[in-house]
PDB file of C-alpha atoms in Angstrom:
ATOM      1  CA  MET D   1     147.071  62.548 124.607  1.00  0.00           C
ATOM      2  CA  LEU D   2     145.957  66.176 124.691  1.00  0.00           C
ATOM      3  CA  ARG D   3     149.204  67.110 122.923  1.00  0.00           C
ATOM      4  CA  TYR D   4     148.329  64.814 120.010  1.00  0.00           C
ATOM      5  CA  LEU D   5     144.790  66.163 119.762  1.00  0.00           C
ATOM      6  CA  TYR D   6     146.295  69.636 119.529  1.00  0.00           C
ATOM      7  CA  ILE D   7     148.607  68.483 116.717  1.00  0.00           C
ATOM      8  CA  ALA D   8     145.632  66.944 114.898  1.00  0.00           C
ATOM      9  CA  PHE D   9     143.617  70.162 115.300  1.00  0.00           C
ATOM     10  CA  CYS D  10     146.480  72.326 114.030  1.00  0.00           C
ATOM     11  CA  SER D  11     147.162  70.010 111.091  1.00  0.00           C
ATOM     12  CA  VAL D  12     143.530  69.994 109.987  1.00  0.00           C
ATOM     13  CA  SER D  13     143.344  73.779 110.396  1.00  0.00           C
ATOM     14  CA  VAL D  14     146.416  74.246 108.187  1.00  0.00           C
ATOM     15  CA  TYR D  15     144.946  71.803 105.649  1.00  0.00           C
ATOM     16  CA  PHE D  16     141.732  73.806 105.325  1.00  0.00           C
ATOM     17  CA  PHE D  17     143.676  77.071 105.165  1.00  0.00           C
ATOM     18  CA  ILE D  18     145.840  75.771 102.300  1.00  0.00           C
ATOM     19  CA  VAL D  19     142.800  74.435 100.390  1.00  0.00           C
ATOM     20  CA  LEU D  20     141.057  77.787 100.793  1.00  0.00           C
ATOM     21  CA  ALA D  21     144.183  79.755  99.814  1.00  0.00           C
ATOM     22  CA  ILE D  22     144.729  77.671  96.673  1.00  0.00           C
ATOM     23  CA  ARG D  23     141.062  78.119  95.766  1.00  0.00           C
ATOM     24  CA  LEU D  24     141.255  81.889  96.260  1.00  0.00           C
ATOM     25  CA  PHE D  25     144.599  82.432  94.539  1.00  0.00           C
ATOM     26  CA  GLY D  26     143.839  80.229  91.568  1.00  0.00           C
ATOM     27  CA  LYS D  27     144.079  76.593  90.633  1.00  0.00           C
ATOM     28  CA  LYS D  28     146.358  77.194  87.677  1.00  0.00           C
ATOM     29  CA  ASP D  29     149.270  76.609  90.013  1.00  0.00           C
ATOM     30  CA  VAL D  30     148.158  73.045  90.676  1.00  0.00           C
ATOM     31  CA  SER D  31     148.247  71.539  87.217  1.00  0.00           C
ATOM     32  CA  GLN D  32     151.879  71.833  86.103  1.00  0.00           C
ATOM     33  CA  LEU D  33     154.583  73.187  88.341  1.00  0.00           C
ATOM     34  CA  SER D  34     157.092  75.693  87.035  1.00  0.00           C
ATOM     35  CA  ILE D  35     160.362  76.211  88.909  1.00  0.00           C
ATOM     36  CA  SER D  36     158.869  79.097  90.902  1.00  0.00           C
ATOM     37  CA  ASP D  37     155.755  77.009  91.694  1.00  0.00           C
ATOM     38  CA  LEU D  38     157.909  74.131  92.956  1.00  0.00           C
ATOM     39  CA  VAL D  39     159.934  76.469  95.172  1.00  0.00           C
ATOM     40  CA  PHE D  40     156.683  77.984  96.434  1.00  0.00           C
ATOM     41  CA  VAL D  41     155.237  74.581  97.380  1.00  0.00           C
ATOM     42  CA  LEU D  42     158.442  73.534  99.146  1.00  0.00           C
ATOM     43  CA  LEU D  43     158.645  76.775 101.111  1.00  0.00           C
ATOM     44  CA  LEU D  44     154.944  76.670 101.919  1.00  0.00           C
ATOM     45  CA  SER D  45     155.190  73.171 103.361  1.00  0.00           C
ATOM     46  CA  ASN D  46     158.208  74.189 105.406  1.00  0.00           C
ATOM     47  CA  SER D  47     156.505  77.350 106.664  1.00  0.00           C
ATOM     48  CA  VAL D  48     153.421  75.561 108.004  1.00  0.00           C
ATOM     49  CA  GLN D  49     155.228  72.571 109.500  1.00  0.00           C
ATOM     50  CA  ASN D  50     155.782  74.232 112.873  1.00  0.00           C
ATOM     51  CA  ALA D  51     152.178  75.437 112.914  1.00  0.00           C
ATOM     52  CA  MET D  52     151.069  71.816 112.696  1.00  0.00           C
ATOM     53  CA  VAL D  53     153.423  70.028 115.100  1.00  0.00           C
ATOM     54  CA  GLY D  54     154.859  72.910 117.142  1.00  0.00           C
ATOM     55  CA  ALA D  55     157.912  71.905 119.108  1.00  0.00           C
ATOM     56  CA  ASP D  56     157.019  68.211 118.865  1.00  0.00           C
ATOM     57  CA  SER D  57     159.444  66.746 116.350  1.00  0.00           C
ATOM     58  CA  SER D  58     158.845  63.174 117.485  1.00  0.00           C
ATOM     59  CA  LEU D  59     157.830  60.345 115.193  1.00  0.00           C
ATOM     60  CA  ALA D  60     154.462  60.117 116.949  1.00  0.00           C
ATOM     61  CA  GLY D  61     153.824  63.842 116.451  1.00  0.00           C
ATOM     62  CA  GLY D  62     154.653  63.585 112.729  1.00  0.00           C
ATOM     63  CA  LEU D  63     152.446  60.507 112.327  1.00  0.00           C
ATOM     64  CA  VAL D  64     149.537  62.220 114.094  1.00  0.00           C
ATOM     65  CA  ALA D  65     149.914  65.239 111.788  1.00  0.00           C
ATOM     66  CA  ALA D  66     150.111  63.066 108.660  1.00  0.00           C
ATOM     67  CA  THR D  67     147.167  60.908 109.750  1.00  0.00           C
ATOM     68  CA  SER D  68     145.110  64.024 110.451  1.00  0.00           C
ATOM     69  CA  LEU D  69     145.849  65.326 106.955  1.00  0.00           C
ATOM     70  CA  PHE D  70     144.877  61.996 105.376  1.00  0.00           C
ATOM     71  CA  VAL D  71     141.618  61.912 107.361  1.00  0.00           C
ATOM     72  CA  ALA D  72     140.779  65.537 106.497  1.00  0.00           C
ATOM     73  CA  ASN D  73     141.472  64.858 102.811  1.00  0.00           C
ATOM     74  CA  TYR D  74     139.337  61.702 102.892  1.00  0.00           C
ATOM     75  CA  ILE D  75     136.444  63.577 104.504  1.00  0.00           C
ATOM     76  CA  ILE D  76     136.671  66.368 101.922  1.00  0.00           C
ATOM     77  CA  LYS D  77     136.630  63.786  99.113  1.00  0.00           C
ATOM     78  CA  LEU D  78     133.521  62.135 100.611  1.00  0.00           C
ATOM     79  CA  ILE D  79     131.725  65.458 100.976  1.00  0.00           C
ATOM     80  CA  VAL D  80     132.621  66.506  97.438  1.00  0.00           C
ATOM     81  CA  TYR D  81     131.439  63.148  96.078  1.00  0.00           C
ATOM     82  CA  ARG D  82     128.088  63.290  97.850  1.00  0.00           C
ATOM     83  CA  PHE D  83     127.335  67.003  97.401  1.00  0.00           C
ATOM     84  CA  PRO D  84     128.094  68.318  93.888  1.00  0.00           C
ATOM     85  CA  LYS D  85     127.320  71.927  94.886  1.00  0.00           C
ATOM     86  CA  ILE D  86     130.072  71.794  97.475  1.00  0.00           C
ATOM     87  CA  GLU D  87     132.395  70.361  94.829  1.00  0.00           C
ATOM     88  CA  ARG D  88     131.829  73.457  92.680  1.00  0.00           C
ATOM     89  CA  LEU D  89     132.527  75.637  95.710  1.00  0.00           C
ATOM     90  CA  ILE D  90     135.784  73.853  96.560  1.00  0.00           C
ATOM     91  CA  GLU D  91     137.019  72.757  93.139  1.00  0.00           C
ATOM     92  CA  GLY D  92     135.442  75.425  90.940  1.00  0.00           C
ATOM     93  CA  GLU D  93     133.909  74.857  87.531  1.00  0.00           C
ATOM     94  CA  PRO D  94     135.409  74.254  84.099  1.00  0.00           C
ATOM     95  CA  LEU D  95     135.785  77.426  82.042  1.00  0.00           C
ATOM     96  CA  LEU D  96     135.304  77.563  78.291  1.00  0.00           C
ATOM     97  CA  LEU D  97     138.375  79.326  76.891  1.00  0.00           C
ATOM     98  CA  VAL D  98     137.910  78.796  73.154  1.00  0.00           C
ATOM     99  CA  TYR D  99     134.832  77.915  71.116  1.00  0.00           C
ATOM    100  CA  LYS D 100     135.158  77.312  67.379  1.00  0.00           C
ATOM    101  CA  GLY D 101     138.477  79.159  67.200  1.00  0.00           C
ATOM    102  CA  LYS D 102     137.285  82.231  69.123  1.00  0.00           C
ATOM    103  CA  ILE D 103     138.872  83.079  72.479  1.00  0.00           C
ATOM    104  CA  ASN D 104     136.595  83.855  75.423  1.00  0.00           C
ATOM    105  CA  GLU D 105     138.605  86.784  76.850  1.00  0.00           C
ATOM    106  CA  LYS D 106     136.462  87.006  80.000  1.00  0.00           C
ATOM    107  CA  ASN D 107     137.111  83.385  80.993  1.00  0.00           C
ATOM    108  CA  LEU D 108     140.781  83.649  80.013  1.00  0.00           C
ATOM    109  CA  ALA D 109     141.138  86.566  82.438  1.00  0.00           C
ATOM    110  CA  LYS D 110     139.108  84.747  85.111  1.00  0.00           C
ATOM    111  CA  ALA D 111     141.474  81.750  84.869  1.00  0.00           C
ATOM    112  CA  LYS D 112     144.482  84.105  84.850  1.00  0.00           C
ATOM    113  CA  ILE D 113     145.843  82.488  81.701  1.00  0.00           C
ATOM    114  CA  THR D 114     147.713  84.498  79.103  1.00  0.00           C
ATOM    115  CA  LYS D 115     147.154  84.057  75.387  1.00  0.00           C
ATOM    116  CA  ASP D 116     150.704  82.702  75.110  1.00  0.00           C
ATOM    117  CA  GLU D 117     149.929  80.015  77.711  1.00  0.00           C
ATOM    118  CA  LEU D 118     146.739  79.126  75.856  1.00  0.00           C
ATOM    119  CA  LEU D 119     148.606  78.868  72.543  1.00  0.00           C
ATOM    120  CA  GLU D 120     151.236  76.698  74.232  1.00  0.00           C
ATOM    121  CA  ALA D 121     148.494  74.315  75.412  1.00  0.00           C
ATOM    122  CA  VAL D 122     147.034  74.244  71.894  1.00  0.00           C
ATOM    123  CA  ARG D 123     150.426  73.287  70.441  1.00  0.00           C
ATOM    124  CA  GLU D 124     150.986  70.668  73.171  1.00  0.00           C
ATOM    125  CA  HIS D 125     147.791  68.993  71.979  1.00  0.00           C
ATOM    126  CA  GLY D 126     149.144  68.822  68.435  1.00  0.00           C
ATOM    127  CA  VAL D 127     146.903  71.521  67.029  1.00  0.00           C
ATOM    128  CA  ALA D 128     148.659  73.951  64.698  1.00  0.00           C
ATOM    129  CA  SER D 129     146.311  76.910  64.858  1.00  0.00           C
ATOM    130  CA  LEU D 130     143.742  78.393  67.190  1.00  0.00           C
ATOM    131  CA  ASP D 131     141.339  78.375  64.220  1.00  0.00           C
ATOM    132  CA  ASP D 132     141.414  74.549  64.346  1.00  0.00           C
ATOM    133  CA  VAL D 133     140.280  74.441  67.985  1.00  0.00           C
ATOM    134  CA  GLU D 134     136.649  73.442  68.453  1.00  0.00           C
ATOM    135  CA  LEU D 135     136.815  73.667  72.249  1.00  0.00           C
ATOM    136  CA  ALA D 136     139.438  74.602  74.810  1.00  0.00           C
ATOM    137  CA  VAL D 137     138.356  74.119  78.410  1.00  0.00           C
ATOM    138  CA  PHE D 138     140.174  75.093  81.575  1.00  0.00           C
ATOM    139  CA  GLU D 139     139.403  72.041  83.703  1.00  0.00           C
ATOM    140  CA  MET D 140     138.837  71.943  87.454  1.00  0.00           C
ATOM    141  CA  ASP D 141     142.215  70.286  87.981  1.00  0.00           C
ATOM    142  CA  GLY D 142     144.028  73.175  86.298  1.00  0.00           C
ATOM    143  CA  ASN D 143     144.673  71.450  82.969  1.00  0.00           C
ATOM    144  CA  ILE D 144     143.531  72.782  79.622  1.00  0.00           C
ATOM    145  CA  SER D 145     141.646  70.289  77.452  1.00  0.00           C
ATOM    146  CA  ILE D 146     141.718  70.915  73.715  1.00  0.00           C
ATOM    147  CA  ILE D 147     139.335  69.395  71.191  1.00  0.00           C
ATOM    148  CA  SER D 148     140.072  70.070  67.566  1.00  0.00           C
ATOM    149  CA  GLU D 149     138.001  69.244  64.527  1.00  0.00           C
ATOM    150  CA  ARG D 150     140.659  66.747  63.431  1.00  0.00           C
ATOM    151  CA  ALA D 151     140.691  65.042  66.840  1.00  0.00           C
ATOM    152  CA  GLU D 152     136.900  64.938  66.889  1.00  0.00           C
ATOM    153  CA  ASN D 153     136.821  63.228  63.486  1.00  0.00           C
ATOM    154  CA  GLU D 154     139.549  60.752  64.507  1.00  0.00           C
ATOM    155  CA  TYR D 155     137.633  59.922  67.695  1.00  0.00           C
ATOM    156  CA  VAL D 156     134.438  59.279  65.766  1.00  0.00           C
ATOM    157  CA  LYS D 157     136.291  57.091  63.255  1.00  0.00           C
ATOM    158  CA  LYS D 158     137.835  54.990  66.032  1.00  0.00           C
ATOM    159  CA  LYS D 159     134.670  54.611  68.100  1.00  0.00           C
ATOM    160  CA  ILE D 160     132.121  53.781  65.399  1.00  0.00           C
ATOM    161  CA  PRO D 161     132.446  50.154  64.341  1.00  0.00           C
ATOM    162  CA  VAL D 162     133.005  49.481  60.651  1.00  0.00           C
ATOM    163  CA  ARG D 163     129.693  47.587  60.436  1.00  0.00           C
ATOM    164  CA  MET D 164     127.769  50.663  61.521  1.00  0.00           C
ATOM    165  CA  LYS D 165     129.575  52.855  59.002  1.00  0.00           C
ATOM    166  CA  ARG D 166     128.569  50.514  56.156  1.00  0.00           C
ATOM    167  CA  ARG D 167     124.895  50.683  57.095  1.00  0.00           C
ATOM    168  CA  GLU D 168     124.778  54.470  56.797  1.00  0.00           C
TER     169      GLU D 168
END
């Protein structure tokens, strides 16, 4: 029994270390994985496996480690849900990258995003030019949200019922 408690303790410790490390080294790596990011994640999981289960390669040891990780993740989600300040500490805050076609260089550097990566995200959202971008936001999950003037107008057209348009 003590052996399994030790596995649970080690697994939860590794979980919190990985969450902290990802937070410190940047969340950009979470959103879309490049080849090097994928290799990194695979090697990282392999490198911490022994720290979690030690020499115990039994089914029970693996299940205890996995269950501990699920429980730790569930507890973190509950805490983040109930305490928004802790969410900002763990998850970070959205960063405004572009406003009305102008790049916020400070936030771009803070997010560790190059101009080429930003322009790629703009194109992926179907926007031809940075001048057409009303807002570009680096979200807490590592994605970049783009709102263009065209998209804003299309959204308004779709969401306002025809009856309301006629009254105006």
